[in-house]
GROMACS .gro file of C-alpha atoms in nm:
model
  225
    1MET     CA    1   2.295  19.683  -0.240
    2ALA     CA    2   2.271  20.060  -0.244
    3VAL     CA    3   1.896  20.055  -0.234
    4ALA     CA    4   1.889  19.801   0.052
    5PHE     CA    5   2.139  20.004   0.243
    6ALA     CA    6   1.928  20.313   0.216
    7TYR     CA    7   1.624  20.118   0.306
    8GLN     CA    8   1.780  19.974   0.617
    9LYS     CA    9   1.938  20.283   0.743
   10GLY     CA   10   1.629  20.496   0.692
   11ARG     CA   11   1.801  20.838   0.711
   12PHE     CA   12   1.893  20.872   0.338
   13THR     CA   13   1.655  21.047   0.103
   14GLN     CA   14   1.872  21.042  -0.214
   15VAL     CA   15   2.033  20.731  -0.360
   16HIS     CA   16   2.252  20.766  -0.663
   17ILE     CA   17   2.376  20.455  -0.852
   18PHE     CA   18   2.651  20.495  -1.106
   19SER     CA   19   2.729  20.217  -1.360
   20ASP     CA   20   2.927  20.173  -1.678
   21SER     CA   21   2.664  19.930  -1.789
   22GLU     CA   22   2.364  20.083  -1.956
   23SER     CA   23   2.188  19.753  -1.977
   24ALA     CA   24   2.223  19.695  -1.610
   25LEU     CA   25   2.071  20.033  -1.535
   26THR     CA   26   1.770  19.955  -1.760
   27SER     CA   27   1.708  19.618  -1.643
   28VAL     CA   28   1.743  19.689  -1.259
   29LEU     CA   29   1.369  19.809  -1.244
   30ASN     CA   30   1.241  19.571  -1.518
   31THR     CA   31   1.037  19.290  -1.368
   32THR     CA   32   0.884  19.149  -1.686
   33GLY     CA   33   1.144  18.877  -1.710
   34GLY     CA   34   1.071  18.759  -1.360
   35ARG     CA   35   1.423  18.824  -1.237
   36MET     CA   36   1.426  18.799  -0.862
   37ALA     CA   37   1.689  19.071  -0.832
   38ALA     CA   38   1.463  19.324  -1.008
   39VAL     CA   39   1.148  19.204  -0.829
   40ASN     CA   40   1.324  19.247  -0.486
   41THR     CA   41   1.466  19.590  -0.576
   42CYS     CA   42   1.128  19.717  -0.690
   43ARG     CA   43   0.956  19.579  -0.363
   44ILE     CA   44   1.224  19.760  -0.154
   45LEU     CA   45   1.190  20.088  -0.354
   46ARG     CA   46   0.804  20.071  -0.318
   47ASP     CA   47   0.837  20.055   0.059
   48TRP     CA   48   1.109  20.324   0.054
   49PHE     CA   49   0.935  20.564  -0.160
   50GLU     CA   50   0.620  20.527   0.047
   51ARG     CA   51   0.801  20.640   0.361
   52SER     CA   52   0.862  20.990   0.240
   53PRO     CA   53   0.794  21.189  -0.078
   54ASP     CA   54   1.156  21.334  -0.043
   55ASN     CA   55   1.297  20.996  -0.117
   56HIS     CA   56   1.445  20.982  -0.472
   57LEU     CA   57   1.640  20.741  -0.675
   58HIS     CA   58   1.894  20.865  -0.937
   59LEU     CA   59   2.050  20.627  -1.200
   60HIS     CA   60   2.365  20.749  -1.379
   61TYR     CA   61   2.519  20.608  -1.684
   62CYS     CA   62   2.904  20.663  -1.696
   63PRO     CA   63   3.082  20.513  -1.985
   64GLY     CA   64   3.383  20.351  -1.823
   65HIS     CA   65   3.606  20.363  -2.131
   66SER     CA   66   3.525  20.711  -2.232
   67GLY     CA   67   3.837  20.930  -2.291
   68ILE     CA   68   4.084  20.660  -2.168
   69ALA     CA   69   4.322  20.579  -2.453
   70GLU     CA   70   4.409  20.227  -2.336
   71ASN     CA   71   4.061  20.117  -2.280
   72GLU     CA   72   3.963  20.277  -2.612
   73ALA     CA   73   4.231  20.063  -2.778
   74VAL     CA   74   4.106  19.742  -2.618
   75ASP     CA   75   3.746  19.831  -2.732
   76ALA     CA   76   3.890  19.865  -3.082
   77ASP     CA   77   4.070  19.540  -3.053
   78VAL     CA   78   3.769  19.360  -2.948
   79LYS     CA   79   3.549  19.504  -3.226
   80LEU     CA   80   3.813  19.400  -3.479
   81MET     CA   81   3.815  19.040  -3.349
   82ALA     CA   82   3.433  19.020  -3.353
   83LEU     CA   83   3.418  19.167  -3.721
   84GLU     CA   84   3.724  18.988  -3.864
   85PRO     CA   85   3.612  18.652  -4.008
   86GLY     CA   86   3.825  18.331  -3.964
   87ASP     CA   87   4.109  18.275  -3.724
   88VAL     CA   88   4.269  18.591  -3.620
   89ARG     CA   89   4.566  18.651  -3.380
   90PHE     CA   90   4.567  19.025  -3.289
   91TYR     CA   91   4.760  19.158  -3.010
   92GLY     CA   92   4.741  19.539  -2.922
   93ARG     CA   93   5.009  19.771  -2.843
   94PHE     CA   94   4.907  19.833  -2.473
   95PRO     CA   95   4.988  19.623  -2.165
   96THR     CA   96   4.751  19.348  -2.084
   97PHE     CA   97   4.645  19.194  -1.749
   98HIS     CA   98   4.859  18.878  -1.650
   99SER     CA   99   4.550  18.667  -1.630
  100TYR     CA  100   4.442  18.753  -1.986
  101ILE     CA  101   4.783  18.682  -2.111
  102LYS     CA  102   4.793  18.337  -1.946
  103SER     CA  103   4.458  18.260  -2.093
  104SER     CA  104   4.564  18.381  -2.438
  105ILE     CA  105   4.865  18.143  -2.432
  106THR     CA  106   4.641  17.854  -2.316
  107GLU     CA  107   4.402  17.921  -2.601
  108ASP     CA  108   4.666  17.945  -2.850
  109ALA     CA  109   4.826  17.610  -2.720
  110VAL     CA  110   4.489  17.430  -2.741
  111TYR     CA  111   4.434  17.577  -3.097
  112GLU     CA  112   4.769  17.439  -3.218
  113TRP     CA  113   4.709  17.105  -3.043
  114LEU     CA  114   4.364  17.064  -3.204
  115LYS     CA  115   4.509  17.151  -3.542
  116HIS     CA  116   4.710  16.823  -3.517
  117THR     CA  117   4.481  16.594  -3.305
  118GLY     CA  118   4.131  16.686  -3.423
  119ASP     CA  119   3.848  16.835  -3.227
  120PHE     CA  120   3.799  16.555  -2.994
  121PRO     CA  121   4.140  16.374  -2.952
  122LEU     CA  122   4.026  16.157  -2.656
  123LYS     CA  123   3.768  15.987  -2.867
  124ARG     CA  124   4.052  15.815  -3.057
  125LEU     CA  125   4.142  15.632  -2.743
  126ASP     CA  126   4.024  15.269  -2.744
  127GLY     CA  127   4.231  15.132  -2.448
  128GLY     CA  128   3.961  15.175  -2.172
  129PRO     CA  129   3.960  15.417  -1.867
  130VAL     CA  130   4.314  15.341  -1.749
  131ILE     CA  131   4.496  15.459  -2.063
  132THR     CA  132   4.239  15.755  -2.080
  133ALA     CA  133   4.320  15.857  -1.730
  134ARG     CA  134   4.703  15.847  -1.789
  135VAL     CA  135   4.673  16.054  -2.108
  136VAL     CA  136   4.463  16.320  -1.921
  137ARG     CA  137   4.734  16.317  -1.638
  138CYS     CA  138   4.992  16.378  -1.905
  139LEU     CA  139   4.793  16.658  -2.086
  140THR     CA  140   4.703  16.835  -1.773
  141GLY     CA  141   5.022  16.794  -1.571
  142HIS     CA  142   4.832  16.645  -1.273
  143ALA     CA  143   5.020  16.318  -1.268
  144PRO     CA  144   5.173  16.133  -0.979
  145THR     CA  145   5.517  16.275  -1.013
  146GLY     CA  146   5.786  16.411  -0.788
  147SER     CA  147   5.716  16.755  -0.920
  148TYR     CA  148   5.360  16.729  -0.832
  149ARG     CA  149   5.457  16.637  -0.474
  150LEU     CA  150   5.698  16.926  -0.460
  151ARG     CA  151   5.442  17.188  -0.572
  152PHE     CA  152   5.127  17.065  -0.381
  153ARG     CA  153   5.250  16.833  -0.102
  154THR     CA  154   5.554  17.010   0.019
  155ARG     CA  155   5.474  16.971   0.397
  156LEU     CA  156   5.483  16.593   0.370
  157ASP     CA  157   5.843  16.586   0.278
  158GLU     CA  158   5.787  16.310   0.018
  159PRO     CA  159   6.071  16.190  -0.227
  160THR     CA  160   6.075  16.391  -0.546
  161PHE     CA  161   6.375  16.257  -0.735
  162CYS     CA  162   6.335  15.981  -0.987
  163SER     CA  163   6.400  15.621  -0.856
  164LEU     CA  164   6.422  15.457  -1.204
  165HIS     CA  165   6.684  15.697  -1.377
  166ASP     CA  166   7.019  15.539  -1.354
  167ASP     CA  167   7.205  15.871  -1.420
  168ALA     CA  168   7.255  16.178  -1.189
  169PRO     CA  169   6.960  16.251  -0.949
  170THR     CA  170   6.684  16.427  -1.148
  171LEU     CA  171   6.349  16.562  -1.042
  172HIS     CA  172   6.077  16.328  -1.133
  173SER     CA  173   5.854  16.536  -1.360
  174ARG     CA  174   5.642  16.493  -1.659
  175GLU     CA  175   5.911  16.635  -1.895
  176HIS     CA  176   6.171  16.400  -1.733
  177ILE     CA  177   5.946  16.096  -1.793
  178LEU     CA  178   5.852  16.190  -2.154
  179PHE     CA  179   6.192  16.292  -2.278
  180ARG     CA  180   6.489  16.209  -2.049
  181CYS     CA  181   6.436  15.914  -1.825
  182ASN     CA  182   6.631  15.617  -1.948
  183TYR     CA  183   6.402  15.370  -1.782
  184TYR     CA  184   6.137  15.426  -2.065
  185THR     CA  185   6.151  15.338  -2.432
  186ARG     CA  186   6.047  15.601  -2.697
  187ARG     CA  187   5.953  15.596  -3.060
  188TYR     CA  188   6.003  15.962  -3.099
  189ARG     CA  189   6.304  16.196  -3.077
  190HIS     CA  190   6.137  16.495  -2.914
  191SER     CA  191   6.330  16.672  -2.645
  192SER     CA  192   6.067  16.911  -2.501
  193ILE     CA  193   5.693  16.967  -2.476
  194GLU     CA  194   5.737  17.234  -2.748
  195ASP     CA  195   5.898  16.994  -2.990
  196LEU     CA  196   5.635  16.737  -2.917
  197LEU     CA  197   5.340  16.983  -2.988
  198GLN     CA  198   5.521  17.068  -3.322
  199SER     CA  199   5.515  16.704  -3.445
  200LEU     CA  200   5.271  16.569  -3.693
  201ASP     CA  201   5.057  16.398  -3.439
  202PRO     CA  202   5.159  16.459  -3.075
  203PHE     CA  203   4.862  16.284  -2.937
  204TYR     CA  204   4.965  15.968  -3.124
  205ASP     CA  205   5.318  15.996  -2.975
  206ILE     CA  206   5.195  16.037  -2.623
  207VAL     CA  207   4.942  15.749  -2.655
  208HIS     CA  208   5.208  15.505  -2.787
  209PHE     CA  209   5.455  15.616  -2.532
  210LEU     CA  210   5.219  15.533  -2.247
  211ALA     CA  211   5.121  15.199  -2.416
  212ASP     CA  212   5.494  15.101  -2.455
  213ASN     CA  213   5.561  15.194  -2.088
  214PRO     CA  214   5.257  15.068  -1.885
  215SER     CA  215   5.383  15.213  -1.555
  216ALA     CA  216   5.462  15.571  -1.687
  217LEU     CA  217   5.254  15.845  -1.505
  218THR     CA  218   5.122  15.599  -1.262
  219PHE     CA  219   5.146  15.558  -0.892
  220ASP     CA  220   5.377  15.264  -0.952
  221ASP     CA  221   5.661  15.487  -1.070
  222LEU     CA  222   5.647  15.740  -0.792
  223PRO     CA  223   5.985  15.830  -0.628
  224THR     CA  224   6.048  15.602  -0.340
  225ALA     CA  225   6.376  15.736  -0.187
   0.00000   0.00000   0.00000
C-alpha cells in the first residue's frame, strides 16, 4: 500500500516500510513463488524507479517484542508450549486479551468434552438427521428457545417464558429444558451444564434425554404465551 501510494502521488522520492515480520520484508520483492502481491509490487516499483534516479525504497525490520517485558513473556510462553510434549495447560502471569481468554476457555471445554465422548461424538448417533440436528442445537446453544429469542429477536417481542413448566414463570432456555422444566423426563441428576460435563458420558446423557423427550429443543416447544 505504501509503494502504491507513493507511485500514485508522484511527489515522493523516499519510501520507508517498517515491519516486525522479517519474512514479510524478504518476501515482498520475491516473485519466484508467483505470488501476485509480490509481482504487482515489483511491477509498480520498476515503473517508479524508472521515473527518477532519486526514488529509493527502504525496508526496515523492527522486532516488535524487543524490550517489552509483557511481549517477551508471551514469546517465552509460546516457546514453552511448542517445546513441551503432551497436553500442557500453561498460563502466564501477565494480562491477556479478552478474545484469547474466551478462545482458551472454549478449547479447554472442548478438550474436556472429547475426553469423555471420543474424538468424533456425532458419529455415535444413529437416529438420523433429526436427532443429529437437535444434539447440535443443544451443544451450540442455537436452539429454538425463549432465551434465543431474547438474545437475537428482541425487536419481535415474542414470548420467552416456558409454556410447559407448571411452576413459577421461568425463562425458556437450554439449561431450563435440560435440568429444571418438570415437563420433561430425565435419567440423570445433573443440575447444571458444568455437572453434566463432569459426568462419565455427557454425550450419552444428552442423546437419551432428547430421545426420551422428542419435542425438546424443537420448534414444537417454543413459548406460545
